[in-house]
Amino acid sequence: MTQNSKLADLSAAGVSVWLDDLSRDMIDSGALRREMDEHSVVGVTTNPAIFQAAIAKSDMYDEQIARLAAQGADVDATLTAITTDDVRSACDVFAQVAVDTDGVDGRVSIEVDPRLAHDTEGTVAQAIELAKLVHRPNVLIKIPATKAGLPAITRVLAEGISVNVTLIFSVERYVEVMDAFLDGLDAALQNGHDVARLVSVASFFVSRVDTEIDNRLEKIGTPEALALRGKAGLANARLAYAAYSEVFELGVRFPDLKAHGARPQRALWASTGVKNPDYPDTLYVSELVAPDTVNTMPGKTMLAFADHGWVNTESIVGQAAPSREVFAALGAVGVDLADVFAVLEAEGVDKFVVAWDELLTATAAQLAATKA
């Protein structure tokens, strides 16, 4: 198979291409393998909404649900079995990629139950359980960057488990996430784990920031406010990358861990599907290009980039100062950025909880029908 040249160029620029989607049909039909062969895909991310869509749209899970029902499994156990089976199978598809990249890529993420987003102890317990159930070296356990999630990140890493930190919206929270990561590496080292085998990414959400801030700018309605539409998401991500550089390239904590083989926690650009049709549909891919980053794309965005995307290698590095100017201008026109990020985090958790609850309800109905 021939790799798409545009996605190959993106990979050559240092951006790992991950797919923000997974289903049993993709695995069994070979579609996931084709994404690897044709679109330079070297990883997969999942979330409750992705599993909800996958299971609701397919009958490929019916046989397993019937078997689990016969065994007396409840709805939570059924969903755990379904999702960990899919992630385990996807990990096997990417196993050679993981070997070839020394574990940097070839990663598949699975998220803790979103209802545990504000429960540190519950998050830690389920993260450990998921890692044991999937039982693959290239799995990443997704933990939300809520206040309760921060200590959970440290404690899960301390157990020698690789982590994908999700639902990061602000640079301030991202700095806290990197601190939690470094604390986790310190603890893992003290616990006798090989920190060279620990991998982590920090999923920084992009398009949702523009959606929320654009709505506020339109309500303000002044020419100065309207001129800032579509600028916040990229500026926020660029400031996040500057923070990453300060911690992992210039910071005082990481060198000692690096001497033990530790690797930086890469920035992962999430929510990169454009939600405003007035913006280029590859905006959050083409304009977020920097070495040692990840872009996890919905299938639609990946196909758009493969068709007409561009690689702007000057889109992040050196862009901190103009990005700070964007944020200063947002504050000057009356956008309360602290409130923006608080709202986005709350909505992000709520959306995943709603998707998970819908999946629980649908699965419970299937279990009941099978037992009837």
GROMACS .gro file of C-alpha atoms in nm:
model
  372
    1MET     CA    1   0.000   0.000   0.000
    2THR     CA    2   0.116   0.355  -0.075
    3GLN     CA    3   0.109   0.606   0.206
    4ASN     CA    4  -0.077   0.928   0.138
    5SER     CA    5   0.191   1.189   0.066
    6LYS     CA    6   0.035   1.466   0.275
    7LEU     CA    7   0.003   1.253   0.587
    8ALA     CA    8   0.350   1.113   0.525
    9ASP     CA    9   0.483   1.470   0.515
   10LEU     CA   10   0.304   1.543   0.843
   11SER     CA   11   0.471   1.240   1.002
   12ALA     CA   12   0.809   1.345   0.861
   13ALA     CA   13   0.763   1.683   1.033
   14GLY     CA   14   0.752   1.504   1.369
   15VAL     CA   15   0.375   1.473   1.420
   16SER     CA   16   0.254   1.123   1.508
   17VAL     CA   17  -0.077   1.058   1.331
   18TRP     CA   18  -0.329   0.886   1.556
   19LEU     CA   19  -0.689   0.802   1.470
   20ASP     CA   20  -0.960   0.923   1.705
   21ASP     CA   21  -1.191   0.629   1.644
   22LEU     CA   22  -1.220   0.256   1.703
   23SER     CA   23  -1.475  -0.019   1.653
   24ARG     CA   24  -1.473  -0.397   1.629
   25ASP     CA   25  -1.575  -0.371   1.267
   26MET     CA   26  -1.268  -0.158   1.189
   27ILE     CA   27  -1.045  -0.419   1.351
   28ASP     CA   28  -1.205  -0.729   1.201
   29SER     CA   29  -1.254  -0.589   0.851
   30GLY     CA   30  -0.894  -0.476   0.817
   31ALA     CA   31  -0.994  -0.108   0.795
   32LEU     CA   32  -0.767  -0.020   1.086
   33ARG     CA   33  -0.475  -0.191   0.918
   34ARG     CA   34  -0.546   0.004   0.599
   35GLU     CA   35  -0.536   0.329   0.796
   36MET     CA   36  -0.186   0.230   0.901
   37ASP     CA   37  -0.081   0.135   0.550
   38GLU     CA   38  -0.236   0.431   0.368
   39HIS     CA   39  -0.265   0.718   0.617
   40SER     CA   40   0.048   0.685   0.834
   41VAL     CA   41  -0.166   0.603   1.141
   42VAL     CA   42   0.051   0.489   1.432
   43GLY     CA   43  -0.197   0.500   1.721
   44VAL     CA   44  -0.561   0.515   1.826
   45THR     CA   45  -0.754   0.706   2.088
   46THR     CA   46  -1.096   0.615   2.222
   47ASN     CA   47  -1.344   0.776   2.459
   48PRO     CA   48  -1.692   0.695   2.590
   49ALA     CA   49  -1.860   0.872   2.297
   50ILE     CA   50  -1.660   0.667   2.046
   51PHE     CA   51  -1.756   0.339   2.213
   52GLN     CA   52  -2.118   0.450   2.238
   53ALA     CA   53  -2.128   0.516   1.863
   54ALA     CA   54  -1.943   0.196   1.776
   55ILE     CA   55  -2.163  -0.036   1.981
   56ALA     CA   56  -2.491   0.137   1.895
   57LYS     CA   57  -2.428   0.114   1.521
   58SER     CA   58  -2.313  -0.247   1.501
   59ASP     CA   59  -2.451  -0.594   1.562
   60MET     CA   60  -2.099  -0.733   1.598
   61TYR     CA   61  -2.129  -0.713   1.976
   62ASP     CA   62  -2.459  -0.903   2.002
   63GLU     CA   63  -2.305  -1.248   2.034
   64GLN     CA   64  -2.067  -1.140   2.308
   65ILE     CA   65  -2.344  -0.963   2.498
   66ALA     CA   66  -2.561  -1.277   2.479
   67ARG     CA   67  -2.273  -1.491   2.607
   68LEU     CA   68  -2.204  -1.251   2.893
   69ALA     CA   69  -2.574  -1.241   2.979
   70ALA     CA   70  -2.577  -1.618   3.003
   71GLN     CA   71  -2.285  -1.596   3.245
   72GLY     CA   72  -2.481  -1.352   3.462
   73ALA     CA   73  -2.268  -1.047   3.388
   74ASP     CA   74  -2.415  -0.711   3.484
   75VAL     CA   75  -2.408  -0.408   3.256
   76ASP     CA   76  -2.081  -0.263   3.393
   77ALA     CA   77  -1.899  -0.593   3.359
   78THR     CA   78  -2.039  -0.635   3.008
   79LEU     CA   79  -1.915  -0.295   2.893
   80THR     CA   80  -1.576  -0.352   3.053
   81ALA     CA   81  -1.542  -0.681   2.867
   82ILE     CA   82  -1.649  -0.532   2.534
   83THR     CA   83  -1.427  -0.226   2.548
   84THR     CA   84  -1.117  -0.400   2.682
   85ASP     CA   85  -1.151  -0.672   2.417
   86ASP     CA   86  -1.157  -0.410   2.140
   87VAL     CA   87  -0.864  -0.218   2.284
   88ARG     CA   88  -0.663  -0.538   2.335
   89SER     CA   89  -0.723  -0.638   1.973
   90ALA     CA   90  -0.623  -0.291   1.852
   91CYS     CA   91  -0.308  -0.308   2.065
   92ASP     CA   92  -0.221  -0.630   1.883
   93VAL     CA   93  -0.270  -0.459   1.546
   94PHE     CA   94  -0.023  -0.189   1.650
   95ALA     CA   95   0.220  -0.419   1.830
   96GLN     CA   96   0.491  -0.401   1.564
   97VAL     CA   97   0.463  -0.022   1.547
   98ALA     CA   98   0.523  -0.013   1.920
   99VAL     CA   99   0.831  -0.230   1.880
  100ASP     CA  100   0.965  -0.027   1.587
  101THR     CA  101   0.923   0.304   1.775
  102ASP     CA  102   1.049   0.171   2.110
  103GLY     CA  103   0.702   0.216   2.255
  104VAL     CA  104   0.661   0.581   2.164
  105ASP     CA  105   0.384   0.507   1.913
  106GLY     CA  106   0.169   0.203   1.844
  107ARG     CA  107  -0.043   0.313   2.139
  108VAL     CA  108  -0.414   0.252   2.199
  109SER     CA  109  -0.600   0.447   2.468
  110ILE     CA  110  -0.889   0.340   2.688
  111GLU     CA  111  -1.060   0.579   2.930
  112VAL     CA  112  -1.162   0.524   3.288
  113ASP     CA  113  -1.535   0.546   3.355
  114PRO     CA  114  -1.619   0.918   3.312
  115ARG     CA  115  -1.841   0.902   3.620
  116LEU     CA  116  -1.516   0.877   3.819
  117ALA     CA  117  -1.381   1.209   3.691
  118HIS     CA  118  -1.403   1.368   4.036
  119ASP     CA  119  -1.310   1.054   4.232
  120THR     CA  120  -0.934   1.009   4.277
  121GLU     CA  121  -0.950   0.671   4.451
  122GLY     CA  122  -1.202   0.530   4.204
  123THR     CA  123  -0.996   0.651   3.909
  124VAL     CA  124  -0.676   0.494   4.039
  125ALA     CA  125  -0.847   0.162   4.110
  126GLN     CA  126  -1.010   0.140   3.769
  127ALA     CA  127  -0.699   0.253   3.584
  128ILE     CA  128  -0.504  -0.033   3.742
  129GLU     CA  129  -0.788  -0.275   3.665
  130LEU     CA  130  -0.806  -0.166   3.299
  131ALA     CA  131  -0.432  -0.201   3.253
  132LYS     CA  132  -0.450  -0.557   3.392
  133LEU     CA  133  -0.752  -0.649   3.179
  134VAL     CA  134  -0.609  -0.520   2.852
  135HIS     CA  135  -0.271  -0.666   2.947
  136ARG     CA  136  -0.075  -0.517   2.660
  137PRO     CA  137   0.244  -0.310   2.689
  138ASN     CA  138   0.120  -0.054   2.434
  139VAL     CA  139  -0.204   0.043   2.607
  140LEU     CA  140  -0.253   0.393   2.749
  141ILE     CA  141  -0.501   0.451   3.029
  142LYS     CA  142  -0.689   0.780   2.985
  143ILE     CA  143  -0.739   0.989   3.296
  144PRO     CA  144  -0.914   1.328   3.286
  145ALA     CA  145  -0.719   1.637   3.395
  146THR     CA  146  -0.970   1.733   3.661
  147LYS     CA  147  -0.848   1.839   4.004
  148ALA     CA  148  -0.924   1.487   4.126
  149GLY     CA  149  -0.751   1.344   3.821
  150LEU     CA  150  -0.416   1.511   3.890
  151PRO     CA  151  -0.315   1.297   4.190
  152ALA     CA  152  -0.456   0.992   4.010
  153ILE     CA  153  -0.217   1.057   3.719
  154THR     CA  154   0.078   1.053   3.958
  155ARG     CA  155  -0.034   0.741   4.139
  156VAL     CA  156  -0.109   0.541   3.824
  157LEU     CA  157   0.228   0.628   3.671
  158ALA     CA  158   0.387   0.529   4.003
  159GLU     CA  159   0.245   0.180   3.942
  160GLY     CA  160   0.436   0.159   3.613
  161ILE     CA  161   0.128   0.220   3.397
  162SER     CA  162   0.143   0.450   3.094
  163VAL     CA  163  -0.114   0.730   3.088
  164ASN     CA  164  -0.298   0.949   2.839
  165VAL     CA  165  -0.416   1.260   3.024
  166THR     CA  166  -0.735   1.389   2.863
  167LEU     CA  167  -0.968   1.689   2.875
  168ILE     CA  168  -0.696   1.954   2.909
  169PHE     CA  169  -0.820   2.298   2.807
  170SER     CA  170  -0.597   2.558   2.973
  171VAL     CA  171  -0.222   2.608   2.981
  172GLU     CA  172  -0.243   2.651   3.358
  173ARG     CA  173  -0.397   2.304   3.398
  174TYR     CA  174  -0.147   2.164   3.148
  175VAL     CA  175   0.139   2.285   3.369
  176GLU     CA  176  -0.024   2.101   3.660
  177VAL     CA  177  -0.052   1.791   3.443
  178MET     CA  178   0.319   1.802   3.361
  179ASP     CA  179   0.398   1.838   3.731
  180ALA     CA  180   0.179   1.535   3.806
  181PHE     CA  181   0.361   1.344   3.532
  182LEU     CA  182   0.704   1.428   3.674
  183ASP     CA  183   0.586   1.337   4.024
  184GLY     CA  184   0.464   1.006   3.883
  185LEU     CA  185   0.799   0.933   3.721
  186ASP     CA  186   0.980   1.011   4.046
  187ALA     CA  187   0.750   0.773   4.233
  188ALA     CA  188   0.779   0.503   3.966
  189LEU     CA  189   1.156   0.522   3.990
  190GLN     CA  190   1.140   0.488   4.368
  191ASN     CA  191   0.906   0.190   4.327
  192GLY     CA  192   1.162   0.012   4.109
  193HIS     CA  193   0.989   0.058   3.772
  194ASP     CA  194   1.181   0.117   3.451
  195VAL     CA  195   1.080   0.473   3.364
  196ALA     CA  196   1.217   0.425   3.013
  197ARG     CA  197   0.914   0.202   2.948
  198LEU     CA  198   0.663   0.460   3.073
  199VAL     CA  199   0.493   0.665   2.802
  200SER     CA  200   0.250   0.952   2.849
  201VAL     CA  201   0.071   1.203   2.631
  202ALA     CA  202  -0.123   1.511   2.737
  203SER     CA  203  -0.439   1.555   2.531
  204PHE     CA  204  -0.489   1.927   2.481
  205PHE     CA  205  -0.829   2.007   2.329
  206VAL     CA  206  -0.838   2.264   2.048
  207SER     CA  207  -1.161   2.315   1.851
  208ARG     CA  208  -1.385   2.326   2.158
  209VAL     CA  209  -1.190   2.630   2.278
  210ASP     CA  210  -1.273   2.818   1.958
  211THR     CA  211  -1.638   2.713   1.975
  212GLU     CA  212  -1.684   2.846   2.329
  213ILE     CA  213  -1.482   3.164   2.282
  214ASP     CA  214  -1.630   3.243   1.940
  215ASN     CA  215  -1.978   3.226   2.093
  216ARG     CA  216  -1.874   3.476   2.358
  217LEU     CA  217  -1.707   3.704   2.103
  218GLU     CA  218  -2.024   3.709   1.894
  219LYS     CA  219  -2.230   3.805   2.199
  220ILE     CA  220  -1.990   4.091   2.268
  221GLY     CA  221  -2.032   4.187   1.904
  222THR     CA  222  -1.779   4.470   1.870
  223PRO     CA  223  -1.551   4.482   1.564
  224GLU     CA  224  -1.252   4.415   1.791
  225ALA     CA  225  -1.421   4.109   1.938
  226LEU     CA  226  -1.539   3.968   1.606
  227ALA     CA  227  -1.190   4.004   1.461
  228LEU     CA  228  -1.062   3.754   1.719
  229ARG     CA  229  -1.289   3.466   1.613
  230GLY     CA  230  -1.104   3.148   1.524
  231LYS     CA  231  -0.778   3.257   1.685
  232ALA     CA  232  -0.806   3.134   2.043
  233GLY     CA  233  -0.780   2.758   1.985
  234LEU     CA  234  -0.452   2.776   1.796
  235ALA     CA  235  -0.307   3.041   2.028
  236ASN     CA  236  -0.393   2.828   2.331
  237ALA     CA  237  -0.228   2.519   2.180
  238ARG     CA  238   0.081   2.716   2.082
  239LEU     CA  239   0.116   2.846   2.436
  240ALA     CA  240   0.080   2.488   2.559
  241TYR     CA  241   0.369   2.383   2.338
  242ALA     CA  242   0.578   2.670   2.475
  243ALA     CA  243   0.501   2.542   2.827
  244TYR     CA  244   0.603   2.192   2.716
  245SER     CA  245   0.936   2.327   2.592
  246GLU     CA  246   0.997   2.511   2.918
  247VAL     CA  247   0.942   2.196   3.123
  248PHE     CA  248   1.108   1.930   2.910
  249GLU     CA  249   1.378   2.125   2.727
  250LEU     CA  250   1.467   2.402   2.973
  251GLY     CA  251   1.329   2.281   3.307
  252VAL     CA  252   1.539   2.167   3.602
  253ARG     CA  253   1.337   1.858   3.700
  254PHE     CA  254   1.338   1.653   3.382
  255PRO     CA  255   1.715   1.609   3.319
  256ASP     CA  256   1.760   1.379   3.619
  257LEU     CA  257   1.469   1.163   3.506
  258LYS     CA  258   1.599   1.169   3.149
  259ALA     CA  259   1.929   1.031   3.279
  260HIS     CA  260   1.728   0.725   3.390
  261GLY     CA  261   1.580   0.688   3.040
  262ALA     CA  262   1.257   0.881   3.093
  263ARG     CA  263   1.091   1.040   2.793
  264PRO     CA  264   0.891   1.365   2.780
  265GLN     CA  265   0.515   1.364   2.805
  266ARG     CA  266   0.425   1.458   2.449
  267ALA     CA  267   0.156   1.711   2.371
  268LEU     CA  268  -0.136   1.551   2.187
  269TRP     CA  269  -0.371   1.778   1.991
  270ALA     CA  270  -0.724   1.651   2.049
  271SER     CA  271  -1.062   1.778   1.934
  272THR     CA  272  -0.905   1.860   1.597
  273GLY     CA  273  -1.220   1.822   1.390
  274VAL     CA  274  -1.329   2.169   1.281
  275LYS     CA  275  -1.675   2.257   1.410
  276ASN     CA  276  -1.720   2.591   1.231
  277PRO     CA  277  -1.775   2.538   0.855
  278ASP     CA  278  -1.631   2.883   0.790
  279TYR     CA  279  -1.285   2.758   0.893
  280PRO     CA  280  -1.061   2.532   0.680
  281ASP     CA  281  -1.144   2.173   0.767
  282THR     CA  282  -0.778   2.085   0.828
  283LEU     CA  283  -0.702   2.399   1.033
  284TYR     CA  284  -0.621   2.219   1.359
  285VAL     CA  285  -0.385   1.980   1.184
  286SER     CA  286  -0.205   2.200   0.933
  287GLU     CA  287  -0.147   2.480   1.183
  288LEU     CA  288  -0.030   2.263   1.473
  289VAL     CA  289   0.290   2.112   1.338
  290ALA     CA  290   0.589   2.065   1.567
  291PRO     CA  291   0.836   1.786   1.647
  292ASP     CA  292   0.744   1.528   1.909
  293THR     CA  293   0.372   1.598   1.906
  294VAL     CA  294   0.067   1.383   1.833
  295ASN     CA  295  -0.245   1.478   1.640
  296THR     CA  296  -0.541   1.246   1.695
  297MET     CA  297  -0.793   1.301   1.418
  298PRO     CA  298  -1.148   1.189   1.351
  299GLY     CA  299  -1.171   0.991   1.028
  300LYS     CA  300  -1.338   1.280   0.845
  301THR     CA  301  -1.058   1.519   0.935
  302MET     CA  302  -0.793   1.267   0.836
  303LEU     CA  303  -0.952   1.218   0.494
  304ALA     CA  304  -0.974   1.594   0.445
  305PHE     CA  305  -0.607   1.636   0.530
  306ALA     CA  306  -0.512   1.349   0.299
  307ASP     CA  307  -0.696   1.531   0.019
  308HIS     CA  308  -0.598   1.896   0.063
  309GLY     CA  309  -0.412   1.951   0.390
  310TRP     CA  310  -0.089   2.143   0.419
  311VAL     CA  311   0.206   2.117   0.658
  312ASN     CA  312   0.307   2.449   0.810
  313THR     CA  313   0.634   2.372   0.990
  314GLU     CA  314   0.644   2.727   1.130
  315SER     CA  315   0.300   2.705   1.289
  316ILE     CA  316   0.403   2.645   1.654
  317VAL     CA  317   0.771   2.697   1.729
  318GLY     CA  318   0.839   3.063   1.795
  319GLN     CA  319   0.470   3.156   1.809
  320ALA     CA  320   0.438   3.210   2.185
  321ALA     CA  321   0.462   3.590   2.176
  322PRO     CA  322   0.188   3.647   1.915
  323SER     CA  323  -0.026   3.388   2.095
  324ARG     CA  324   0.004   3.583   2.419
  325GLU     CA  325  -0.109   3.891   2.226
  326VAL     CA  326  -0.422   3.705   2.117
  327PHE     CA  327  -0.500   3.617   2.478
  328ALA     CA  328  -0.438   3.974   2.592
  329ALA     CA  329  -0.677   4.095   2.323
  330LEU     CA  330  -0.941   3.843   2.432
  331GLY     CA  331  -0.920   3.972   2.785
  332ALA     CA  332  -0.934   4.330   2.666
  333VAL     CA  333  -1.267   4.277   2.485
  334GLY     CA  334  -1.420   4.111   2.790
  335VAL     CA  335  -1.370   3.735   2.752
  336ASP     CA  336  -1.334   3.570   3.093
  337LEU     CA  337  -1.080   3.302   3.005
  338ALA     CA  338  -1.083   3.137   3.347
  339ASP     CA  339  -1.458   3.090   3.314
  340VAL     CA  340  -1.418   2.960   2.958
  341PHE     CA  341  -1.186   2.683   3.070
  342ALA     CA  342  -1.399   2.593   3.372
  343VAL     CA  343  -1.706   2.562   3.150
  344LEU     CA  344  -1.521   2.354   2.892
  345GLU     CA  345  -1.391   2.108   3.151
  346ALA     CA  346  -1.735   2.066   3.309
  347GLU     CA  347  -1.900   2.021   2.969
  348GLY     CA  348  -1.629   1.779   2.858
  349VAL     CA  349  -1.686   1.553   3.156
  350ASP     CA  350  -2.065   1.582   3.121
  351LYS     CA  351  -2.060   1.488   2.752
  352PHE     CA  352  -1.865   1.171   2.823
  353VAL     CA  353  -2.092   1.084   3.117
  354VAL     CA  354  -2.401   1.127   2.896
  355ALA     CA  355  -2.249   0.904   2.625
  356TRP     CA  356  -2.157   0.641   2.883
  357ASP     CA  357  -2.502   0.651   3.043
  358GLU     CA  358  -2.663   0.606   2.701
  359LEU     CA  359  -2.438   0.308   2.639
  360LEU     CA  360  -2.519   0.161   2.980
  361THR     CA  361  -2.892   0.196   2.914
  362ALA     CA  362  -2.872   0.039   2.567
  363THR     CA  363  -2.654  -0.248   2.689
  364ALA     CA  364  -2.880  -0.311   2.987
  365ALA     CA  365  -3.173  -0.341   2.748
  366GLN     CA  366  -2.982  -0.591   2.534
  367LEU     CA  367  -2.887  -0.795   2.838
  368ALA     CA  368  -3.247  -0.799   2.957
  369ALA     CA  369  -3.376  -0.900   2.612
  370THR     CA  370  -3.123  -1.182   2.596
  371LYS     CA  371  -3.225  -1.314   2.937
  372ALA     CA  372  -3.598  -1.287   2.864
   0.00000   0.00000   0.00000
